[in-house]
């Protein structure tokens, strides 16, 4: 019974604390949004470079088989 009483008292306190922690100021939200956009654009650029590299690897002739094999191993490690 004592545990149930303590849970009843702590319930509203937990809710208030969670609300205070989760609610950010507008300035904080703007910073987070800016960082999210920066991260997304960076990832898009990196993916574009990766796809370009894969396309070049596919078009590469088998002249340099040892170098080609090494690059393919490196690409597999990145995956």
PDB file of N, CA and C in Angstrom:
ATOM      1  N   UNK A   1       0.827  -1.190   0.000  1.00  0.00           N
ATOM      2  CA  UNK A   1       0.000   0.000   0.000  1.00  0.00           C
ATOM      3  C   UNK A   1       0.872   1.255   0.000  1.00  0.00           C
ATOM      4  N   UNK A   2       1.946   1.182   0.753  1.00  0.00           N
ATOM      5  CA  UNK A   2       2.835   2.338   0.822  1.00  0.00           C
ATOM      6  C   UNK A   2       3.434   2.631  -0.544  1.00  0.00           C
ATOM      7  N   UNK A   3       3.777   1.585  -1.270  1.00  0.00           N
ATOM      8  CA  UNK A   3       4.341   1.776  -2.614  1.00  0.00           C
ATOM      9  C   UNK A   3       3.318   2.414  -3.547  1.00  0.00           C
ATOM     10  N   UNK A   4       2.066   2.015  -3.437  1.00  0.00           N
ATOM     11  CA  UNK A   4       1.007   2.595  -4.268  1.00  0.00           C
ATOM     12  C   UNK A   4       0.814   4.078  -3.947  1.00  0.00           C
ATOM     13  N   UNK A   5       0.906   4.426  -2.676  1.00  0.00           N
ATOM     14  CA  UNK A   5       0.789   5.833  -2.266  1.00  0.00           C
ATOM     15  C   UNK A   5       1.942   6.661  -2.832  1.00  0.00           C
ATOM     16  N   UNK A   6       3.161   6.098  -2.754  1.00  0.00           N
ATOM     17  CA  UNK A   6       4.327   6.808  -3.268  1.00  0.00           C
ATOM     18  C   UNK A   6       4.241   6.978  -4.787  1.00  0.00           C
ATOM     19  N   UNK A   7       3.767   5.948  -5.475  1.00  0.00           N
ATOM     20  CA  UNK A   7       3.593   6.046  -6.927  1.00  0.00           C
ATOM     21  C   UNK A   7       2.568   7.115  -7.275  1.00  0.00           C
ATOM     22  N   UNK A   8       1.506   7.219  -6.486  1.00  0.00           N
ATOM     23  CA  UNK A   8       0.470   8.222  -6.736  1.00  0.00           C
ATOM     24  C   UNK A   8       1.025   9.633  -6.558  1.00  0.00           C
ATOM     25  N   UNK A   9       1.911   9.797  -5.593  1.00  0.00           N
ATOM     26  CA  UNK A   9       2.516  11.104  -5.353  1.00  0.00           C
ATOM     27  C   UNK A   9       3.548  11.418  -6.433  1.00  0.00           C
ATOM     28  N   UNK A  10       4.328  10.429  -6.827  1.00  0.00           N
ATOM     29  CA  UNK A  10       5.392  10.650  -7.798  1.00  0.00           C
ATOM     30  C   UNK A  10       4.877  10.796  -9.232  1.00  0.00           C
ATOM     31  N   UNK A  11       3.717  10.265  -9.530  1.00  0.00           N
ATOM     32  CA  UNK A  11       3.177  10.338 -10.891  1.00  0.00           C
ATOM     33  C   UNK A  11       3.112  11.757 -11.442  1.00  0.00           C
ATOM     34  N   UNK A  12       2.426  12.681 -10.757  1.00  0.00           N
ATOM     35  CA  UNK A  12       2.364  14.065 -11.265  1.00  0.00           C
ATOM     36  C   UNK A  12       3.734  14.744 -11.330  1.00  0.00           C
ATOM     37  N   UNK A  13       4.605  14.432 -10.378  1.00  0.00           N
ATOM     38  CA  UNK A  13       5.949  15.011 -10.400  1.00  0.00           C
ATOM     39  C   UNK A  13       6.727  14.535 -11.622  1.00  0.00           C
ATOM     40  N   UNK A  14       6.609  13.260 -11.932  1.00  0.00           N
ATOM     41  CA  UNK A  14       7.272  12.730 -13.117  1.00  0.00           C
ATOM     42  C   UNK A  14       6.747  13.388 -14.387  1.00  0.00           C
ATOM     43  N   UNK A  15       5.433  13.556 -14.473  1.00  0.00           N
ATOM     44  CA  UNK A  15       4.836  14.186 -15.652  1.00  0.00           C
ATOM     45  C   UNK A  15       5.319  15.626 -15.812  1.00  0.00           C
ATOM     46  N   UNK A  16       5.359  16.371 -14.708  1.00  0.00           N
ATOM     47  CA  UNK A  16       5.816  17.755 -14.771  1.00  0.00           C
ATOM     48  C   UNK A  16       7.283  17.837 -15.184  1.00  0.00           C
ATOM     49  N   UNK A  17       8.107  16.961 -14.627  1.00  0.00           N
ATOM     50  CA  UNK A  17       9.523  16.934 -14.971  1.00  0.00           C
ATOM     51  C   UNK A  17       9.720  16.579 -16.447  1.00  0.00           C
ATOM     52  N   UNK A  18       8.974  15.599 -16.933  1.00  0.00           N
ATOM     53  CA  UNK A  18       9.078  15.211 -18.339  1.00  0.00           C
ATOM     54  C   UNK A  18       8.669  16.368 -19.252  1.00  0.00           C
ATOM     55  N   UNK A  19       7.618  17.096 -18.865  1.00  0.00           N
ATOM     56  CA  UNK A  19       7.175  18.232 -19.672  1.00  0.00           C
ATOM     57  C   UNK A  19       8.231  19.330 -19.697  1.00  0.00           C
ATOM     58  N   UNK A  20       8.866  19.580 -18.570  1.00  0.00           N
ATOM     59  CA  UNK A  20       9.898  20.611 -18.514  1.00  0.00           C
ATOM     60  C   UNK A  20      11.119  20.238 -19.338  1.00  0.00           C
ATOM     61  N   UNK A  21      11.469  18.989 -19.316  1.00  0.00           N
ATOM     62  CA  UNK A  21      12.649  18.531 -20.040  1.00  0.00           C
ATOM     63  C   UNK A  21      12.382  18.526 -21.539  1.00  0.00           C
ATOM     64  N   UNK A  22      11.210  18.095 -21.957  1.00  0.00           N
ATOM     65  CA  UNK A  22      10.909  17.939 -23.374  1.00  0.00           C
ATOM     66  C   UNK A  22      10.575  19.247 -24.079  1.00  0.00           C
ATOM     67  N   UNK A  23      10.086  20.227 -23.361  1.00  0.00           N
ATOM     68  CA  UNK A  23       9.731  21.490 -23.991  1.00  0.00           C
ATOM     69  C   UNK A  23      10.968  22.361 -24.128  1.00  0.00           C
ATOM     70  N   UNK A  24      11.343  22.650 -25.357  1.00  0.00           N
ATOM     71  CA  UNK A  24      12.512  23.475 -25.617  1.00  0.00           C
ATOM     72  C   UNK A  24      12.069  24.881 -26.005  1.00  0.00           C
ATOM     73  N   UNK A  25      12.963  25.795 -25.842  1.00  0.00           N
ATOM     74  CA  UNK A  25      12.707  27.161 -26.262  1.00  0.00           C
ATOM     75  C   UNK A  25      12.755  27.244 -27.784  1.00  0.00           C
ATOM     76  N   UNK A  26      12.153  28.311 -28.347  1.00  0.00           N
ATOM     77  CA  UNK A  26      12.162  28.495 -29.798  1.00  0.00           C
ATOM     78  C   UNK A  26      13.586  28.575 -30.345  1.00  0.00           C
ATOM     79  N   UNK A  27      14.461  29.237 -29.630  1.00  0.00           N
ATOM     80  CA  UNK A  27      15.848  29.363 -30.089  1.00  0.00           C
ATOM     81  C   UNK A  27      16.507  27.988 -30.181  1.00  0.00           C
ATOM     82  N   UNK A  28      16.237  27.137 -29.198  1.00  0.00           N
ATOM     83  CA  UNK A  28      16.805  25.787 -29.223  1.00  0.00           C
ATOM     84  C   UNK A  28      16.250  24.980 -30.386  1.00  0.00           C
ATOM     85  N   UNK A  29      14.948  25.118 -30.631  1.00  0.00           N
ATOM     86  CA  UNK A  29      14.337  24.390 -31.744  1.00  0.00           C
ATOM     87  C   UNK A  29      14.909  24.851 -33.081  1.00  0.00           C
ATOM     88  N   UNK A  30      15.158  26.156 -33.205  1.00  0.00           N
ATOM     89  CA  UNK A  30      15.736  26.679 -34.441  1.00  0.00           C
ATOM     90  C   UNK A  30      17.148  26.144 -34.644  1.00  0.00           C
ATOM     91  N   UNK A  31      17.918  26.063 -33.571  1.00  0.00           N
ATOM     92  CA  UNK A  31      19.272  25.516 -33.665  1.00  0.00           C
ATOM     93  C   UNK A  31      19.229  24.054 -34.085  1.00  0.00           C
ATOM     94  N   UNK A  32      18.332  23.295 -33.463  1.00  0.00           N
ATOM     95  CA  UNK A  32      18.211  21.885 -33.810  1.00  0.00           C
ATOM     96  C   UNK A  32      17.801  21.707 -35.269  1.00  0.00           C
ATOM     97  N   UNK A  33      16.875  22.531 -35.724  1.00  0.00           N
ATOM     98  CA  UNK A  33      16.432  22.457 -37.120  1.00  0.00           C
ATOM     99  C   UNK A  33      17.579  22.791 -38.066  1.00  0.00           C
ATOM    100  N   UNK A  34      18.355  23.800 -37.744  1.00  0.00           N
ATOM    101  CA  UNK A  34      19.488  24.179 -38.585  1.00  0.00           C
ATOM    102  C   UNK A  34      20.519  23.046 -38.644  1.00  0.00           C
ATOM    103  N   UNK A  35      20.813  22.459 -37.504  1.00  0.00           N
ATOM    104  CA  UNK A  35      21.779  21.358 -37.469  1.00  0.00           C
ATOM    105  C   UNK A  35      21.244  20.135 -38.214  1.00  0.00           C
ATOM    106  N   UNK A  36      19.936  19.891 -38.110  1.00  0.00           N
ATOM    107  CA  UNK A  36      19.341  18.770 -38.834  1.00  0.00           C
ATOM    108  C   UNK A  36      19.472  18.973 -40.341  1.00  0.00           C
ATOM    109  N   UNK A  37      19.178  20.184 -40.806  1.00  0.00           N
ATOM    110  CA  UNK A  37      19.299  20.488 -42.236  1.00  0.00           C
ATOM    111  C   UNK A  37      20.745  20.342 -42.708  1.00  0.00           C
ATOM    112  N   UNK A  38      21.681  20.827 -41.901  1.00  0.00           N
ATOM    113  CA  UNK A  38      23.100  20.709 -42.250  1.00  0.00           C
ATOM    114  C   UNK A  38      23.503  19.242 -42.337  1.00  0.00           C
ATOM    115  N   UNK A  39      23.074  18.460 -41.389  1.00  0.00           N
ATOM    116  CA  UNK A  39      23.388  17.034 -41.386  1.00  0.00           C
ATOM    117  C   UNK A  39      22.792  16.340 -42.610  1.00  0.00           C
ATOM    118  N   UNK A  40      21.540  16.665 -42.944  1.00  0.00           N
ATOM    119  CA  UNK A  40      20.897  16.044 -44.105  1.00  0.00           C
ATOM    120  C   UNK A  40      21.612  16.404 -45.402  1.00  0.00           C
ATOM    121  N   UNK A  41      21.990  17.659 -45.572  1.00  0.00           N
ATOM    122  CA  UNK A  41      22.670  18.051 -46.806  1.00  0.00           C
ATOM    123  C   UNK A  41      24.053  17.398 -46.898  1.00  0.00           C
ATOM    124  N   UNK A  42      24.732  17.297 -45.781  1.00  0.00           N
ATOM    125  CA  UNK A  42      26.037  16.639 -45.771  1.00  0.00           C
ATOM    126  C   UNK A  42      25.900  15.169 -46.153  1.00  0.00           C
ATOM    127  N   UNK A  43      24.909  14.511 -45.599  1.00  0.00           N
ATOM    128  CA  UNK A  43      24.704  13.106 -45.920  1.00  0.00           C
ATOM    129  C   UNK A  43      24.308  12.917 -47.382  1.00  0.00           C
ATOM    130  N   UNK A  44      23.494  13.828 -47.919  1.00  0.00           N
ATOM    131  CA  UNK A  44      23.121  13.745 -49.329  1.00  0.00           C
ATOM    132  C   UNK A  44      24.344  13.894 -50.230  1.00  0.00           C
ATOM    133  N   UNK A  45      25.223  14.843 -49.882  1.00  0.00           N
ATOM    134  CA  UNK A  45      26.451  15.019 -50.674  1.00  0.00           C
ATOM    135  C   UNK A  45      27.341  13.784 -50.603  1.00  0.00           C
ATOM    136  N   UNK A  46      27.483  13.231 -49.412  1.00  0.00           N
ATOM    137  CA  UNK A  46      28.311  12.036 -49.260  1.00  0.00           C
ATOM    138  C   UNK A  46      27.733  10.854 -50.034  1.00  0.00           C
ATOM    139  N   UNK A  47      26.414  10.708 -50.005  1.00  0.00           N
ATOM    140  CA  UNK A  47      25.790   9.626 -50.766  1.00  0.00           C
ATOM    141  C   UNK A  47      25.968   9.828 -52.268  1.00  0.00           C
ATOM    142  N   UNK A  48      25.865  11.067 -52.727  1.00  0.00           N
ATOM    143  CA  UNK A  48      26.069  11.344 -54.151  1.00  0.00           C
ATOM    144  C   UNK A  48      27.495  10.988 -54.570  1.00  0.00           C
ATOM    145  N   UNK A  49      28.459  11.353 -53.739  1.00  0.00           N
ATOM    146  CA  UNK A  49      29.856  11.017 -54.021  1.00  0.00           C
ATOM    147  C   UNK A  49      30.035   9.500 -54.034  1.00  0.00           C
ATOM    148  N   UNK A  50      29.428   8.824 -53.099  1.00  0.00           N
ATOM    149  CA  UNK A  50      29.525   7.374 -53.028  1.00  0.00           C
ATOM    150  C   UNK A  50      28.936   6.725 -54.280  1.00  0.00           C
ATOM    151  N   UNK A  51      27.756   7.188 -54.711  1.00  0.00           N
ATOM    152  CA  UNK A  51      27.133   6.623 -55.910  1.00  0.00           C
ATOM    153  C   UNK A  51      27.981   6.911 -57.154  1.00  0.00           C
ATOM    154  N   UNK A  52      28.568   8.076 -57.209  1.00  0.00           N
ATOM    155  CA  UNK A  52      29.447   8.411 -58.325  1.00  0.00           C
ATOM    156  C   UNK A  52      30.665   7.491 -58.329  1.00  0.00           C
ATOM    157  N   UNK A  53      31.234   7.254 -57.184  1.00  0.00           N
ATOM    158  CA  UNK A  53      32.386   6.370 -57.072  1.00  0.00           C
ATOM    159  C   UNK A  53      32.028   4.941 -57.480  1.00  0.00           C
ATOM    160  N   UNK A  54      30.870   4.471 -57.050  1.00  0.00           N
ATOM    161  CA  UNK A  54      30.436   3.129 -57.435  1.00  0.00           C
ATOM    162  C   UNK A  54      30.234   3.026 -58.947  1.00  0.00           C
ATOM    163  N   UNK A  55      29.662   4.085 -59.550  1.00  0.00           N
ATOM    164  CA  UNK A  55      29.465   4.072 -61.000  1.00  0.00           C
ATOM    165  C   UNK A  55      30.804   4.036 -61.721  1.00  0.00           C
ATOM    166  N   UNK A  56      31.758   4.812 -61.249  1.00  0.00           N
ATOM    167  CA  UNK A  56      33.085   4.801 -61.859  1.00  0.00           C
ATOM    168  C   UNK A  56      33.757   3.443 -61.680  1.00  0.00           C
ATOM    169  N   UNK A  57      33.574   2.835 -60.538  1.00  0.00           N
ATOM    170  CA  UNK A  57      34.149   1.507 -60.311  1.00  0.00           C
ATOM    171  C   UNK A  57      33.539   0.487 -61.266  1.00  0.00           C
ATOM    172  N   UNK A  58      32.247   0.607 -61.536  1.00  0.00           N
ATOM    173  CA  UNK A  58      31.584  -0.328 -62.436  1.00  0.00           C
ATOM    174  C   UNK A  58      32.090  -0.140 -63.865  1.00  0.00           C
ATOM    175  N   UNK A  59      32.426   1.091 -64.232  1.00  0.00           N
ATOM    176  CA  UNK A  59      32.890   1.375 -65.583  1.00  0.00           C
ATOM    177  C   UNK A  59      34.394   1.151 -65.761  1.00  0.00           C
ATOM    178  N   UNK A  60      35.071   0.966 -64.665  1.00  0.00           N
ATOM    179  CA  UNK A  60      36.524   0.821 -64.728  1.00  0.00           C
ATOM    180  C   UNK A  60      36.899  -0.484 -65.454  1.00  0.00           C
ATOM    181  N   UNK A  61      37.888  -0.399 -66.292  1.00  0.00           N
ATOM    182  CA  UNK A  61      38.333  -1.604 -67.001  1.00  0.00           C
ATOM    183  C   UNK A  61      39.136  -2.488 -66.069  1.00  0.00           C
ATOM    184  N   UNK A  62      39.395  -3.671 -66.491  1.00  0.00           N
ATOM    185  CA  UNK A  62      40.113  -4.633 -65.649  1.00  0.00           C
ATOM    186  C   UNK A  62      41.627  -4.523 -65.807  1.00  0.00           C
ATOM    187  N   UNK A  63      42.105  -3.385 -66.290  1.00  0.00           N
ATOM    188  CA  UNK A  63      43.545  -3.190 -66.455  1.00  0.00           C
ATOM    189  C   UNK A  63      44.283  -3.295 -65.134  1.00  0.00           C
ATOM    190  N   UNK A  64      43.779  -2.621 -64.143  1.00  0.00           N
ATOM    191  CA  UNK A  64      44.434  -2.584 -62.830  1.00  0.00           C
ATOM    192  C   UNK A  64      43.665  -3.492 -61.873  1.00  0.00           C
ATOM    193  N   UNK A  65      43.741  -4.761 -62.087  1.00  0.00           N
ATOM    194  CA  UNK A  65      42.925  -5.675 -61.284  1.00  0.00           C
ATOM    195  C   UNK A  65      43.277  -5.638 -59.803  1.00  0.00           C
ATOM    196  N   UNK A  66      44.541  -5.507 -59.457  1.00  0.00           N
ATOM    197  CA  UNK A  66      44.895  -5.483 -58.034  1.00  0.00           C
ATOM    198  C   UNK A  66      44.377  -4.208 -57.372  1.00  0.00           C
ATOM    199  N   UNK A  67      44.518  -3.082 -58.065  1.00  0.00           N
ATOM    200  CA  UNK A  67      44.009  -1.815 -57.522  1.00  0.00           C
ATOM    201  C   UNK A  67      42.492  -1.843 -57.452  1.00  0.00           C
ATOM    202  N   UNK A  68      41.851  -2.363 -58.484  1.00  0.00           N
ATOM    203  CA  UNK A  68      40.396  -2.461 -58.506  1.00  0.00           C
ATOM    204  C   UNK A  68      39.911  -3.345 -57.370  1.00  0.00           C
ATOM    205  N   UNK A  69      40.558  -4.457 -57.169  1.00  0.00           N
ATOM    206  CA  UNK A  69      40.168  -5.371 -56.087  1.00  0.00           C
ATOM    207  C   UNK A  69      40.309  -4.690 -54.730  1.00  0.00           C
ATOM    208  N   UNK A  70      41.382  -3.943 -54.534  1.00  0.00           N
ATOM    209  CA  UNK A  70      41.590  -3.243 -53.263  1.00  0.00           C
ATOM    210  C   UNK A  70      40.496  -2.212 -53.032  1.00  0.00           C
ATOM    211  N   UNK A  71      40.131  -1.484 -54.079  1.00  0.00           N
ATOM    212  CA  UNK A  71      39.075  -0.478 -53.923  1.00  0.00           C
ATOM    213  C   UNK A  71      37.729  -1.137 -53.641  1.00  0.00           C
ATOM    214  N   UNK A  72      37.448  -2.259 -54.265  1.00  0.00           N
ATOM    215  CA  UNK A  72      36.190  -2.951 -54.002  1.00  0.00           C
ATOM    216  C   UNK A  72      36.129  -3.445 -52.566  1.00  0.00           C
ATOM    217  N   UNK A  73      37.231  -3.924 -52.058  1.00  0.00           N
ATOM    218  CA  UNK A  73      37.264  -4.352 -50.657  1.00  0.00           C
ATOM    219  C   UNK A  73      36.982  -3.175 -49.750  1.00  0.00           C
ATOM    220  N   UNK A  74      37.567  -2.026 -50.062  1.00  0.00           N
ATOM    221  CA  UNK A  74      37.339  -0.824 -49.254  1.00  0.00           C
ATOM    222  C   UNK A  74      35.882  -0.415 -49.333  1.00  0.00           C
ATOM    223  N   UNK A  75      35.261  -0.500 -50.503  1.00  0.00           N
ATOM    224  CA  UNK A  75      33.859  -0.152 -50.637  1.00  0.00           C
ATOM    225  C   UNK A  75      32.970  -1.099 -49.830  1.00  0.00           C
ATOM    226  N   UNK A  76      33.305  -2.362 -49.821  1.00  0.00           N
ATOM    227  CA  UNK A  76      32.526  -3.319 -49.036  1.00  0.00           C
ATOM    228  C   UNK A  76      32.618  -3.002 -47.553  1.00  0.00           C
ATOM    229  N   UNK A  77      33.786  -2.566 -47.098  1.00  0.00           N
ATOM    230  CA  UNK A  77      33.945  -2.226 -45.691  1.00  0.00           C
ATOM    231  C   UNK A  77      33.084  -1.031 -45.307  1.00  0.00           C
ATOM    232  N   UNK A  78      32.892  -0.113 -46.234  1.00  0.00           N
ATOM    233  CA  UNK A  78      32.087   1.077 -45.958  1.00  0.00           C
ATOM    234  C   UNK A  78      30.621   0.715 -45.861  1.00  0.00           C
ATOM    235  N   UNK A  79      30.184  -0.231 -46.704  1.00  0.00           N
ATOM    236  CA  UNK A  79      28.775  -0.629 -46.671  1.00  0.00           C
ATOM    237  C   UNK A  79      28.399  -1.014 -45.279  1.00  0.00           C
TER     238      UNK A  79
END
